[in-house]
Structures are given as structure tokens and as C-alpha cells.
The first five atom37 places (N, CA, C, CB, O) and aatype in JSON, in Angstrom:
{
  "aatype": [20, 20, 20, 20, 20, 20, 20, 20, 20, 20, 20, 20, 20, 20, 20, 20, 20, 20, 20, 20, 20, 20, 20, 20, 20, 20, 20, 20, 20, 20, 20, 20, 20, 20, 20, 20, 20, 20, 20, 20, 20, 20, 20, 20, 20, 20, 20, 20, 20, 20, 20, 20, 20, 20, 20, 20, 20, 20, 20, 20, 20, 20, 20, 20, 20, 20, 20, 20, 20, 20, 20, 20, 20, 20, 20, 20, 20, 20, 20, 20, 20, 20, 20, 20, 20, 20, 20, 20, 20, 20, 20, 20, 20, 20, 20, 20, 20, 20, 20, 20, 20, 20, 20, 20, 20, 20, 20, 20, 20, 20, 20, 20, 20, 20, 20, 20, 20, 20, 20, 20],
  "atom_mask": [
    [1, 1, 1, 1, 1],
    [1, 1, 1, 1, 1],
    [1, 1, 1, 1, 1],
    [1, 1, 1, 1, 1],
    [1, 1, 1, 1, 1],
    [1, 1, 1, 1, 1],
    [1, 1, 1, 1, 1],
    [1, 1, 1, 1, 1],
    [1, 1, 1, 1, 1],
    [1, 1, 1, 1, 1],
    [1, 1, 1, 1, 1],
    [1, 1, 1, 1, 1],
    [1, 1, 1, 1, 1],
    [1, 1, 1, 1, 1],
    [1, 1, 1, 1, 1],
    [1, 1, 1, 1, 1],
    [1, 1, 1, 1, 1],
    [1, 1, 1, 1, 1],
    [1, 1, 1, 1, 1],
    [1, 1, 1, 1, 1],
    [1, 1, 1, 1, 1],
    [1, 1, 1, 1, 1],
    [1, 1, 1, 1, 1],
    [1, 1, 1, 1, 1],
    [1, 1, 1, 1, 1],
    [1, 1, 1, 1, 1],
    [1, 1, 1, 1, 1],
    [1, 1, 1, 1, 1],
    [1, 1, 1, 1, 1],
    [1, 1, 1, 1, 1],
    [1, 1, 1, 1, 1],
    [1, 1, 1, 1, 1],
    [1, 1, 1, 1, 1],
    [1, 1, 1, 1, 1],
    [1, 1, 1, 1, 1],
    [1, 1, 1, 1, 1],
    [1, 1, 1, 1, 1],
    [1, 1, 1, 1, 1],
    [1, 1, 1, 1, 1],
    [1, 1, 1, 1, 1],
    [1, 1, 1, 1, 1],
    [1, 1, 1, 1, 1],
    [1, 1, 1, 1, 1],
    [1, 1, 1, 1, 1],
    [1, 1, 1, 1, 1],
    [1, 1, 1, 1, 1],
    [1, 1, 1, 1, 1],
    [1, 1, 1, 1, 1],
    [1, 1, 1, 1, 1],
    [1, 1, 1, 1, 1],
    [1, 1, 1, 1, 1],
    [1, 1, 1, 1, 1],
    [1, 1, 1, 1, 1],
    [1, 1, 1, 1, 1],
    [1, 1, 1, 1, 1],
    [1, 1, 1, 1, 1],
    [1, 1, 1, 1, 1],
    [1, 1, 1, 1, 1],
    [1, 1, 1, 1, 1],
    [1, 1, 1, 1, 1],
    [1, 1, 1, 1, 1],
    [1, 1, 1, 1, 1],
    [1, 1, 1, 1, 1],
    [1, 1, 1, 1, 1],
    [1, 1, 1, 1, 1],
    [1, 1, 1, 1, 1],
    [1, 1, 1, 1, 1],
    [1, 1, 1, 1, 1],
    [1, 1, 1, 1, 1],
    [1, 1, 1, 1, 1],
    [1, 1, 1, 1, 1],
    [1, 1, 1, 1, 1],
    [1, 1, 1, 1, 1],
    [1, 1, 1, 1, 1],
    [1, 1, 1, 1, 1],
    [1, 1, 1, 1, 1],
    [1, 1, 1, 1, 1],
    [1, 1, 1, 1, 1],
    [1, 1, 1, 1, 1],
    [1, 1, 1, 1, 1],
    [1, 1, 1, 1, 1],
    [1, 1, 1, 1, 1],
    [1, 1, 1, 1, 1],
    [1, 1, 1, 1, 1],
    [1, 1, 1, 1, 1],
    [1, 1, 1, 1, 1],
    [1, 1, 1, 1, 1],
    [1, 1, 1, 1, 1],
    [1, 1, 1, 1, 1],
    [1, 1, 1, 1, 1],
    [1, 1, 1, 1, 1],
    [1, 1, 1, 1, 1],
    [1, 1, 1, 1, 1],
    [1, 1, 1, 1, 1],
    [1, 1, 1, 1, 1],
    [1, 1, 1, 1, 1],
    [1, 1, 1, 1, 1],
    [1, 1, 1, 1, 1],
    [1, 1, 1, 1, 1],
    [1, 1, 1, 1, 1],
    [1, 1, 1, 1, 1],
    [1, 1, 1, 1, 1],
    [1, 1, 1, 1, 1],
    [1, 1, 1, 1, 1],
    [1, 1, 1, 1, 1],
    [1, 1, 1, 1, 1],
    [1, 1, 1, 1, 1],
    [1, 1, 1, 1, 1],
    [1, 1, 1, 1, 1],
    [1, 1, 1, 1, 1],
    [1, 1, 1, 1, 1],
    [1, 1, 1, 1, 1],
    [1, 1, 1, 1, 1],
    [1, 1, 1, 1, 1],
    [1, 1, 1, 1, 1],
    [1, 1, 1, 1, 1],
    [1, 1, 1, 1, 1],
    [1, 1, 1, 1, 1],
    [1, 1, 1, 1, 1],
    [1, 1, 1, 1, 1]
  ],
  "atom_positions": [
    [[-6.52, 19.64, 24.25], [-6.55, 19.4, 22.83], [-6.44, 17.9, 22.56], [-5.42, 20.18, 22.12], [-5.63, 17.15, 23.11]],
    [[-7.22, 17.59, 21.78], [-7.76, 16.14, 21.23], [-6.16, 15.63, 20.49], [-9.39, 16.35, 19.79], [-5.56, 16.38, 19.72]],
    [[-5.74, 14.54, 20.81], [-3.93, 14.02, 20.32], [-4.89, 13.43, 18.71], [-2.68, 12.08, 21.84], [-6.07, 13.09, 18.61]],
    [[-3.68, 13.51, 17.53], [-4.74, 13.06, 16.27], [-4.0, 11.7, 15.87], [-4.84, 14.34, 14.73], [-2.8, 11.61, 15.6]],
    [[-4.66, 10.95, 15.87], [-4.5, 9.38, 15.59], [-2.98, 9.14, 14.79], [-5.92, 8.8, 14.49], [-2.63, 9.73, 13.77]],
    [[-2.19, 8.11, 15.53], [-1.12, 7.47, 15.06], [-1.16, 7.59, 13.29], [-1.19, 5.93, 15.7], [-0.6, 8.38, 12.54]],
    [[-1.94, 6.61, 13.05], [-2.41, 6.6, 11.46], [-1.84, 7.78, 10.63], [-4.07, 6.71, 11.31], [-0.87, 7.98, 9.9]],
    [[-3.56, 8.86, 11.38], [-2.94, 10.22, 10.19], [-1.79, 11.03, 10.3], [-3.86, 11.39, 10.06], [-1.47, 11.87, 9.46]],
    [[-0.83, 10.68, 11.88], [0.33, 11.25, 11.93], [1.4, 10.27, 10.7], [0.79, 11.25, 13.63], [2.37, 10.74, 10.11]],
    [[1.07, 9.36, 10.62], [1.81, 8.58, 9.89], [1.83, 8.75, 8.2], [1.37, 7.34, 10.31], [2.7, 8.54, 7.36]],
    [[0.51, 9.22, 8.13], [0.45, 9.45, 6.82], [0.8, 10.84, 6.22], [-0.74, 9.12, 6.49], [1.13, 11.18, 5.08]],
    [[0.57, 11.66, 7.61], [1.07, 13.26, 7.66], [2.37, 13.59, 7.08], [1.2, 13.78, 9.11], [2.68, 14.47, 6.28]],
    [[3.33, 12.32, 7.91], [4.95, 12.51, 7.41], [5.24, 12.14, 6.45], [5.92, 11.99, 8.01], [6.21, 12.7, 5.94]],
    [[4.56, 11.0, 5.66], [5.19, 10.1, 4.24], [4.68, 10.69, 3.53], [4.96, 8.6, 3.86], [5.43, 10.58, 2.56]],
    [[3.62, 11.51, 3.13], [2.96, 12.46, 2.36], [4.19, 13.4, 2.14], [1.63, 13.13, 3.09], [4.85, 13.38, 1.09]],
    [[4.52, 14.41, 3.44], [5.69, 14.88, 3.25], [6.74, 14.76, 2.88], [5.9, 15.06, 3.71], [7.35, 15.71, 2.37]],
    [[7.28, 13.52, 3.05], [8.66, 12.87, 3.05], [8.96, 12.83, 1.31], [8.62, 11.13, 3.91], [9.82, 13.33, 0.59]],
    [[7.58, 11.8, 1.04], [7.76, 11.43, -0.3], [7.51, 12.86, -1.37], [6.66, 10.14, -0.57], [7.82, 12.78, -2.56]],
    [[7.19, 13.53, -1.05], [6.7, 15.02, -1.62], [7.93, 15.64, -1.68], [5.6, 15.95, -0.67], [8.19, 16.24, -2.72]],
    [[8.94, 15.63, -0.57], [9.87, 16.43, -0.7], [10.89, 15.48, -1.66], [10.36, 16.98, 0.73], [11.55, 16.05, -2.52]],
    [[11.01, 14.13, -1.5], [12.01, 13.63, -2.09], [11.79, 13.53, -3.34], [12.36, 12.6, -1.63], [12.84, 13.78, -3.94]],
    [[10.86, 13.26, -4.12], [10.31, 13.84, -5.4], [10.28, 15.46, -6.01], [9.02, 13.46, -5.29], [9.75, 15.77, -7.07]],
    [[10.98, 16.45, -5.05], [10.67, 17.52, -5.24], [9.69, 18.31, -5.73], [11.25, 17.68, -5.54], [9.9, 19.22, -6.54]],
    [[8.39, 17.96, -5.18], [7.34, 18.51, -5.59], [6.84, 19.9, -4.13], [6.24, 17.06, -5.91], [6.84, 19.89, -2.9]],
    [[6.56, 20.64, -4.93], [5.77, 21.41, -4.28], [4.32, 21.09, -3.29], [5.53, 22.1, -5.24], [4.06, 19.89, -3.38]],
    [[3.94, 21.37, -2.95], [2.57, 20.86, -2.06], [1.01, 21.35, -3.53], [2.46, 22.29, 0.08], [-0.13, 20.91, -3.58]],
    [[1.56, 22.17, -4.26], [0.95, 22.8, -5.25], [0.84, 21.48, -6.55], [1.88, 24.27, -5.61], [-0.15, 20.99, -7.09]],
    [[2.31, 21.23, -6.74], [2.38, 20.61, -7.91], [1.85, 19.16, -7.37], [3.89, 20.7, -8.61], [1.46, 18.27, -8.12]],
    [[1.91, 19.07, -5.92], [1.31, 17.4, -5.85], [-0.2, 17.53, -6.07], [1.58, 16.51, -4.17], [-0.78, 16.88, -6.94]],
    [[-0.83, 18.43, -5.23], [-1.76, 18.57, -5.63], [-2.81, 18.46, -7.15], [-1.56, 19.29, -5.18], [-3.83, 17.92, -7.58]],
    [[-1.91, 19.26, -7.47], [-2.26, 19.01, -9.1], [-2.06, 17.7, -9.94], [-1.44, 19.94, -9.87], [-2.83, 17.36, -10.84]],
    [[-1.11, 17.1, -9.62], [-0.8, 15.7, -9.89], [-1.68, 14.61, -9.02], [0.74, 15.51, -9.6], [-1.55, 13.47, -9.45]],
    [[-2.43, 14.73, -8.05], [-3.6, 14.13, -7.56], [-4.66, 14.74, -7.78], [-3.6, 13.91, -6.38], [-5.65, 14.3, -7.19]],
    [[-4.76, 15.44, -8.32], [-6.08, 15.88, -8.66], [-7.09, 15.96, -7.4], [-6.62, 14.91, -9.75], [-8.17, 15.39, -7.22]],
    [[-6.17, 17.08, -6.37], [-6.89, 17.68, -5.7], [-6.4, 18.89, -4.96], [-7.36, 16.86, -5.04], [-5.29, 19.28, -5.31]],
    [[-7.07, 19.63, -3.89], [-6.71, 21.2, -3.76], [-5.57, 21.14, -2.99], [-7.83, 22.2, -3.06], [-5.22, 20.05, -2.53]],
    [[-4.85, 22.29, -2.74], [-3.69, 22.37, -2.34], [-4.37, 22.05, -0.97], [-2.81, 23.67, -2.67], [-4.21, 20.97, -0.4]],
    [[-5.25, 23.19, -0.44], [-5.47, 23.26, 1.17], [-5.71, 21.76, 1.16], [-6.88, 24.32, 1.88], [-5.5, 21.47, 2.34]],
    [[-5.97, 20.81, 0.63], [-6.4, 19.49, 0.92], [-5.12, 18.96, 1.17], [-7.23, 18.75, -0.17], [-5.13, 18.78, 2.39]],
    [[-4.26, 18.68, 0.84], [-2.45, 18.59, 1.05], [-1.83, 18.78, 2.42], [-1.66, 19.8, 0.2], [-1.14, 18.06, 3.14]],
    [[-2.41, 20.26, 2.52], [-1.59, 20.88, 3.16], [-1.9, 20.57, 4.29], [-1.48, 22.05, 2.95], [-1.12, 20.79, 5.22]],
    [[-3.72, 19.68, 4.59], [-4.5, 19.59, 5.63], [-4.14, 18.51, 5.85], [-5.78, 19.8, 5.6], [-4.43, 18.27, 7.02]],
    [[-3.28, 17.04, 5.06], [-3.11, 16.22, 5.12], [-1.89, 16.1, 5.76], [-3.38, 15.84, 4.24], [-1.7, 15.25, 6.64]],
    [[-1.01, 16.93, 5.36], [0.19, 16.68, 5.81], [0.46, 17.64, 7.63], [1.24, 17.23, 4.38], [1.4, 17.88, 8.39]],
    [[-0.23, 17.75, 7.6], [-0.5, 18.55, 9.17], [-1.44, 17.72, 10.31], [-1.41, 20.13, 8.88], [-1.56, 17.96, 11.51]],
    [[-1.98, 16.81, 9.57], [-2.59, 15.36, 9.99], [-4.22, 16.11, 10.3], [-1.61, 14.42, 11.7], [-4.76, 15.94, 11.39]],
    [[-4.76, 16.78, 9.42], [-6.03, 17.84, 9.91], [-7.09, 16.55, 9.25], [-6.14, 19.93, 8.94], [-8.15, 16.18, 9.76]],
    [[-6.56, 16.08, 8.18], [-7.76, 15.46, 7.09], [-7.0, 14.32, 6.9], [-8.19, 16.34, 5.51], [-5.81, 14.11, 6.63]],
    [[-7.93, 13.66, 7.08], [-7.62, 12.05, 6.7], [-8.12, 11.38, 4.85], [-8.74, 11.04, 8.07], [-8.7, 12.2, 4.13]],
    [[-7.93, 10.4, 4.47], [-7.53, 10.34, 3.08], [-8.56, 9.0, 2.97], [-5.66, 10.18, 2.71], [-8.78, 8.09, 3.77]],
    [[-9.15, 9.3, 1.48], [-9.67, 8.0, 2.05], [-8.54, 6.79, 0.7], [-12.01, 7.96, 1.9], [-7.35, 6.94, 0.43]],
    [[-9.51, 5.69, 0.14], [-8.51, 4.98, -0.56], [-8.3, 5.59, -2.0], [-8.89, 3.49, -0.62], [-7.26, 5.48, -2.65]],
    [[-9.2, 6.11, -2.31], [-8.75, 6.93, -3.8], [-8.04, 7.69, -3.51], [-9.69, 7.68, -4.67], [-6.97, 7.69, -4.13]],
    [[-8.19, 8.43, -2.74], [-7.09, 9.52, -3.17], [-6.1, 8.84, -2.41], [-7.33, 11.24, -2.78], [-5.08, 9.16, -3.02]],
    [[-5.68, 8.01, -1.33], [-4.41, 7.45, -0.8], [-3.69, 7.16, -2.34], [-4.67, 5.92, 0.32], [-2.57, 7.63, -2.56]],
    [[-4.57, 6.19, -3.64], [-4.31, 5.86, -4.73], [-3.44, 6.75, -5.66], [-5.38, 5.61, -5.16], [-2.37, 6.59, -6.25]],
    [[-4.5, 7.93, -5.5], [-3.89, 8.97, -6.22], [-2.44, 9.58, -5.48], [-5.04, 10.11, -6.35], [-1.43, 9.42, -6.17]],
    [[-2.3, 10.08, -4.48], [-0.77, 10.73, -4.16], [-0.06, 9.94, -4.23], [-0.41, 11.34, -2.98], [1.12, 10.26, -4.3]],
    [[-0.49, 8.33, -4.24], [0.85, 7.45, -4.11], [1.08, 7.26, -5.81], [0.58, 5.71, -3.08], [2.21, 6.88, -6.12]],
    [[0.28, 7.45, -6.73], [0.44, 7.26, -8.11], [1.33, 8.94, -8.02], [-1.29, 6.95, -9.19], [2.45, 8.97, -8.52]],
    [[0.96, 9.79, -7.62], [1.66, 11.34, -8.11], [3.17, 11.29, -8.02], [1.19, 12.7, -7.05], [4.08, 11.61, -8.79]],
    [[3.09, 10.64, -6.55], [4.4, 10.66, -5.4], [5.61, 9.41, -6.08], [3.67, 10.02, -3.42], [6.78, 9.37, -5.68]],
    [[4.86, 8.18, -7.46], [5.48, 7.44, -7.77], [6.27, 6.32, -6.54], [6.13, 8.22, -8.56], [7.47, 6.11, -6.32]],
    [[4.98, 5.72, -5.88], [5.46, 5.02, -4.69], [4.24, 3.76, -4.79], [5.48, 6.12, -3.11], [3.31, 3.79, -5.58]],
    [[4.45, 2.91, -4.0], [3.21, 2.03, -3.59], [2.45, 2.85, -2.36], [3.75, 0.39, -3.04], [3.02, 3.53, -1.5]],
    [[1.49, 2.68, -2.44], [0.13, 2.87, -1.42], [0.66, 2.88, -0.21], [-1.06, 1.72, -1.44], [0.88, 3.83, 0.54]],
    [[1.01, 0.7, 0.05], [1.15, 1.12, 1.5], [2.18, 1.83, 1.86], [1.19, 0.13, 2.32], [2.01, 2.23, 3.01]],
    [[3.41, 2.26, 1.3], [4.0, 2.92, 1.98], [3.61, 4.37, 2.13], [5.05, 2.73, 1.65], [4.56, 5.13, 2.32]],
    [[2.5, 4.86, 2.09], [2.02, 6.02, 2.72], [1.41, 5.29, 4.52], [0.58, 6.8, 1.48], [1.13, 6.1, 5.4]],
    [[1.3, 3.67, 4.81], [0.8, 4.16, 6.11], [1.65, 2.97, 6.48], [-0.96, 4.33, 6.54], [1.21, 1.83, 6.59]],
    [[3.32, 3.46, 6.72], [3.85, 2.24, 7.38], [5.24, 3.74, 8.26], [4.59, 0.48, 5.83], [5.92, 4.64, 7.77]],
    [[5.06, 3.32, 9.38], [5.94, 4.73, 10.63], [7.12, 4.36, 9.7], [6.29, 4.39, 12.99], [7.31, 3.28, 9.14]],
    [[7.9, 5.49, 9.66], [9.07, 5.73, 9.5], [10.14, 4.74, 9.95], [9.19, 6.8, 10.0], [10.94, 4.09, 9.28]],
    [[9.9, 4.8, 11.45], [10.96, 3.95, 12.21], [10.91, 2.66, 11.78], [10.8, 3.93, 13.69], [11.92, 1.97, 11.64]],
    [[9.51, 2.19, 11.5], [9.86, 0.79, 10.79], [9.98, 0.35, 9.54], [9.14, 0.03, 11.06], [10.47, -0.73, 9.18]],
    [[9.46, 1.35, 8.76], [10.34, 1.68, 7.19], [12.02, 1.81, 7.32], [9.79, 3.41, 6.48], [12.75, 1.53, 6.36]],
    [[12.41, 2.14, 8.26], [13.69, 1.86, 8.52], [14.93, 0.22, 8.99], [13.56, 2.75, 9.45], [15.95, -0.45, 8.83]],
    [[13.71, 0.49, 9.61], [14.07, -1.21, 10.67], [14.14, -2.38, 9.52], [12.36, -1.84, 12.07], [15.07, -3.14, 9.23]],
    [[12.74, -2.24, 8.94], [12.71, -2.83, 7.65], [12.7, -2.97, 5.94], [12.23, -3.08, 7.85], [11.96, -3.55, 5.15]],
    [[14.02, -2.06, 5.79], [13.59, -1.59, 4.31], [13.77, -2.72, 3.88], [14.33, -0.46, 3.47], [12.86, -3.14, 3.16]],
    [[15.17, -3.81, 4.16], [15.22, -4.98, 3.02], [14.05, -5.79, 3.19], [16.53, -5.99, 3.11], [14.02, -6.61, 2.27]],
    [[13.03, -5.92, 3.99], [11.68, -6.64, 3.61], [10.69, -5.52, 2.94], [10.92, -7.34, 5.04], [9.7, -5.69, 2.24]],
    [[11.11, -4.7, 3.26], [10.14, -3.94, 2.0], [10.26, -3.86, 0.62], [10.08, -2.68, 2.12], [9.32, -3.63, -0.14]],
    [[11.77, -4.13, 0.22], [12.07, -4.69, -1.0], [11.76, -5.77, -1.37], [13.06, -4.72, -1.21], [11.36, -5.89, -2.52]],
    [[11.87, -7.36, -0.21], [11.97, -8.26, -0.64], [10.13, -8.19, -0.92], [12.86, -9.3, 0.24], [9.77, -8.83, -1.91]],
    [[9.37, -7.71, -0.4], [7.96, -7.98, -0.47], [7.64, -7.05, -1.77], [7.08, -7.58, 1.02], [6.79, -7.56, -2.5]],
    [[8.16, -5.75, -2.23], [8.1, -5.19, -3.29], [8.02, -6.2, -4.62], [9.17, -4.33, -3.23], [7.29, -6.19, -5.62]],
    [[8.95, -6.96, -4.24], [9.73, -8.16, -5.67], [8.16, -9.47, -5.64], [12.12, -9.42, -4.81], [7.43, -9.93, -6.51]],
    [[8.27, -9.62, -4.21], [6.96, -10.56, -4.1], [5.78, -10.08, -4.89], [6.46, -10.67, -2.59], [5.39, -10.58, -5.95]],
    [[5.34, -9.18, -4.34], [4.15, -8.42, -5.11], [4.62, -8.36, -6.41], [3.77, -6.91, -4.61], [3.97, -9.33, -6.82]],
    [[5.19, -8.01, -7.31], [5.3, -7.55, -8.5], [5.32, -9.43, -9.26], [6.86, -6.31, -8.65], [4.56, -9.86, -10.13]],
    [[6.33, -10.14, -8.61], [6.13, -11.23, -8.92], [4.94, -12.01, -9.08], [6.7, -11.62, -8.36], [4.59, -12.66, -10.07]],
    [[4.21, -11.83, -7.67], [2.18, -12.92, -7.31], [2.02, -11.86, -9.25], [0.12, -11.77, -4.69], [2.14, -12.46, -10.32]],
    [[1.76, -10.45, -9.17], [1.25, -9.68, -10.37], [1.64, -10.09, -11.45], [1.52, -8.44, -10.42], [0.8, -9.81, -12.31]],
    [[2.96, -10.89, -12.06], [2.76, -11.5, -13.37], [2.64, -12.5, -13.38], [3.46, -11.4, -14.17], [2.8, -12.94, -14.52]],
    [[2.34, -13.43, -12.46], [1.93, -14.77, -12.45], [0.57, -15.29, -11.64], [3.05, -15.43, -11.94], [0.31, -16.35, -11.08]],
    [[-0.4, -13.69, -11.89], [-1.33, -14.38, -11.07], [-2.34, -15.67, -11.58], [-2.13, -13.32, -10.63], [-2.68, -16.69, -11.0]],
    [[-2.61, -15.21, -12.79], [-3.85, -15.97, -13.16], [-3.18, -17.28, -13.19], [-4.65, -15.51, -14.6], [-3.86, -18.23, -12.78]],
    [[-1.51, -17.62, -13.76], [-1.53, -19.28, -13.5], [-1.33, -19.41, -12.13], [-0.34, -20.2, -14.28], [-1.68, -20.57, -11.91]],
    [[-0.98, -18.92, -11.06], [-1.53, -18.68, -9.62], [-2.57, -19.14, -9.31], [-1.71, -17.51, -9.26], [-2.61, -20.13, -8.58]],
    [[-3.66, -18.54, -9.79], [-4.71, -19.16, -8.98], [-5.29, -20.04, -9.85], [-5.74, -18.22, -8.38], [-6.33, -20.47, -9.35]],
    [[-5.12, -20.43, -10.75], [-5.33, -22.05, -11.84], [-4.63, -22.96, -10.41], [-3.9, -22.2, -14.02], [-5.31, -23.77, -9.79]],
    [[-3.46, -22.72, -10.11], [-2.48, -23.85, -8.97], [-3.35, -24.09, -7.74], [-0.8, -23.09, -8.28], [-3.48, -25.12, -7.09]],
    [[-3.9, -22.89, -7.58], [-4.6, -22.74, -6.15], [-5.8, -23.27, -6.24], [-4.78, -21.33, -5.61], [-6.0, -24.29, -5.58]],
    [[-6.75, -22.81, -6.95], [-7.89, -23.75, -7.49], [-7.87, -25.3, -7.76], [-8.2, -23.26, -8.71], [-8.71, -26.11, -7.36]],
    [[-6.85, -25.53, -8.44], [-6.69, -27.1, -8.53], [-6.1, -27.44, -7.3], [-5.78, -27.66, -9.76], [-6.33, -28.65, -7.28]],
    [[-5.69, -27.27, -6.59], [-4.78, -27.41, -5.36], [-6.1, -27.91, -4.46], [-3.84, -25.79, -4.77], [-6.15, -29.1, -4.14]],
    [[-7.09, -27.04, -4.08], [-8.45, -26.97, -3.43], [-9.23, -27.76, -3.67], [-9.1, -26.02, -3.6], [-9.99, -28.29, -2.85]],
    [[-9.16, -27.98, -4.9], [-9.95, -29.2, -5.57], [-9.87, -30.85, -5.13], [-9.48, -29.18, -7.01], [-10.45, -31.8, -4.59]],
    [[-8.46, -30.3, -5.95], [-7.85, -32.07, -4.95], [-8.3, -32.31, -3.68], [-6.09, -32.24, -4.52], [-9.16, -33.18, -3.54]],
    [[-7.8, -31.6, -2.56], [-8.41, -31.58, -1.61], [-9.72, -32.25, -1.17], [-8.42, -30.64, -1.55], [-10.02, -33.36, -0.75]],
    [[-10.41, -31.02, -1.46], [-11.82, -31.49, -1.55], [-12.48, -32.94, -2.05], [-12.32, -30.59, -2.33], [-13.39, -33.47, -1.41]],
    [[-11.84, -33.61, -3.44], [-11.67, -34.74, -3.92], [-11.38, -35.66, -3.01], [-10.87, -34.71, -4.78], [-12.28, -36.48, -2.85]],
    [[-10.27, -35.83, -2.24], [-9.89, -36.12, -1.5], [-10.76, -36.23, 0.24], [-8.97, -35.46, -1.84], [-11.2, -37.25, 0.76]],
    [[-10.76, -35.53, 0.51], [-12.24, -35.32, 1.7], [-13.47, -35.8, 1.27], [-12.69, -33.7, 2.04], [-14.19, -36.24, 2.16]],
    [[-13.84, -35.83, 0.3], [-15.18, -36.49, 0.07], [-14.92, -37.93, 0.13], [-15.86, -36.09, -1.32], [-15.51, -38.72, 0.87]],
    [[-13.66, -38.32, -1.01], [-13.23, -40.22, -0.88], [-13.64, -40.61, 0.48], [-11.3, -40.71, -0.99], [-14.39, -41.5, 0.88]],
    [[-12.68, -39.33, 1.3], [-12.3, -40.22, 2.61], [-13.78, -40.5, 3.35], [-11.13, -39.28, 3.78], [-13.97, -41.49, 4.07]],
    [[-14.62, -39.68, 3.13], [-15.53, -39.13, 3.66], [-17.15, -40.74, 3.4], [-15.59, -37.31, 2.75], [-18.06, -41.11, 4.13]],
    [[-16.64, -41.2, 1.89], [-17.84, -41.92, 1.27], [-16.98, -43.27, 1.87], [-18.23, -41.7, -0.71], [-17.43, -44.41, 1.71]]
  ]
}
């Protein structure tokens, strides 16, 4: 028998994990992703792999971020306080992107400004 990829074992359990700790049924997640139960049930048994919409969708049902549907357990463990501290990061780059990349753009610019002087 064919062993089924690290990955969808990984996503097999956090599917589960987060399903149970939300107390949802395999029914009611379903329905809250807007898709069939056997599709769930195939997921969490590592039968069917997910693609990015619907990864989108159970992690919107499940009330989680994305990647933590494909990060092992053991190192969701090892590392929860960087999963917080990168939680805060992300949410942070997200309300400050656009003057973000105004900084970054002008940042590049200069640069470039700069490389051409040196350059002429």
C-alpha cells in the first residue's frame, strides 16, 4: 500500500483538530465550507487533497489562518510563540501595507538613482 504524502497527513490532522476544537461536526463544517460531507471526511483521512479555495474556505469555517492547516503539529508546538509573534506581523504588514510599499518603492528608487549617478 502506497504511504500518503506528509502534506495531506498534515492537513488530515488540523482539519480534525481544528474541527473538533471549534466543536463542529464533520457535517456542520462541511456546510460552513460549502462542501460535501464525504469531501471532509475524505480529507481528514488524508484520501483527498484540497486545493487553495477550499484550504480558504475550512480555514474561514474553522475561524483560523490558512497556513495553519499545513504546519505538523509537533512544530505548531515547538513554535507557538512565533506563530503568534508572526500572527501580529501579518496583521500588522495588513494595516500598513499601502504606506509599506510607498517606503519600499521609494526605497528602490533611491537606489536605482543612486546606481545610475555612480554608473554616469
Amino acid at each position: 500500500m502506497e504511504e500518503k504524502p506528509r502534506i495531506r497527513s498534515v492537513i488530515a490532522q488540523n482539519v480534525k483538530k481544528y474541527r473538533k476544537l471549534n466543536n463542529l461536526t464533520q457535517e456542520a463544517l462541511a456546510e460552513a465550507a460549502e462542501v460535501s460531507n464525504t469531501y471532509i471526511a475524505n480529507i481528514e483521512c488524508g484520501q483527498s487533497w484540497i486545493s487553495d479555495k477550499t484550504a480558504e474556505k475550512i480555514a474561514q469555517a474553522l475561524h483560523i489562518e490558512e497556513y495553519l492547516l499545513f504546519i505538523p503539529e509537533e512544530e505548531e508546538a515547538l513554535n507557538s510563540d512565533t506563530i503568534k509573534e508572526r500572527k501580529k506581523m501579518i496583521k500588522y504588514l495588513k494595516t500598513r501595507e499601502k504606506e509599506l510599499g510607498l517606503y519600499v518603492k521609494n526605497f528602490f528608487s533611491e537606489i536605482f538613482e543612486q546606481v545610475l549617478k555612480e554608473k554616469k
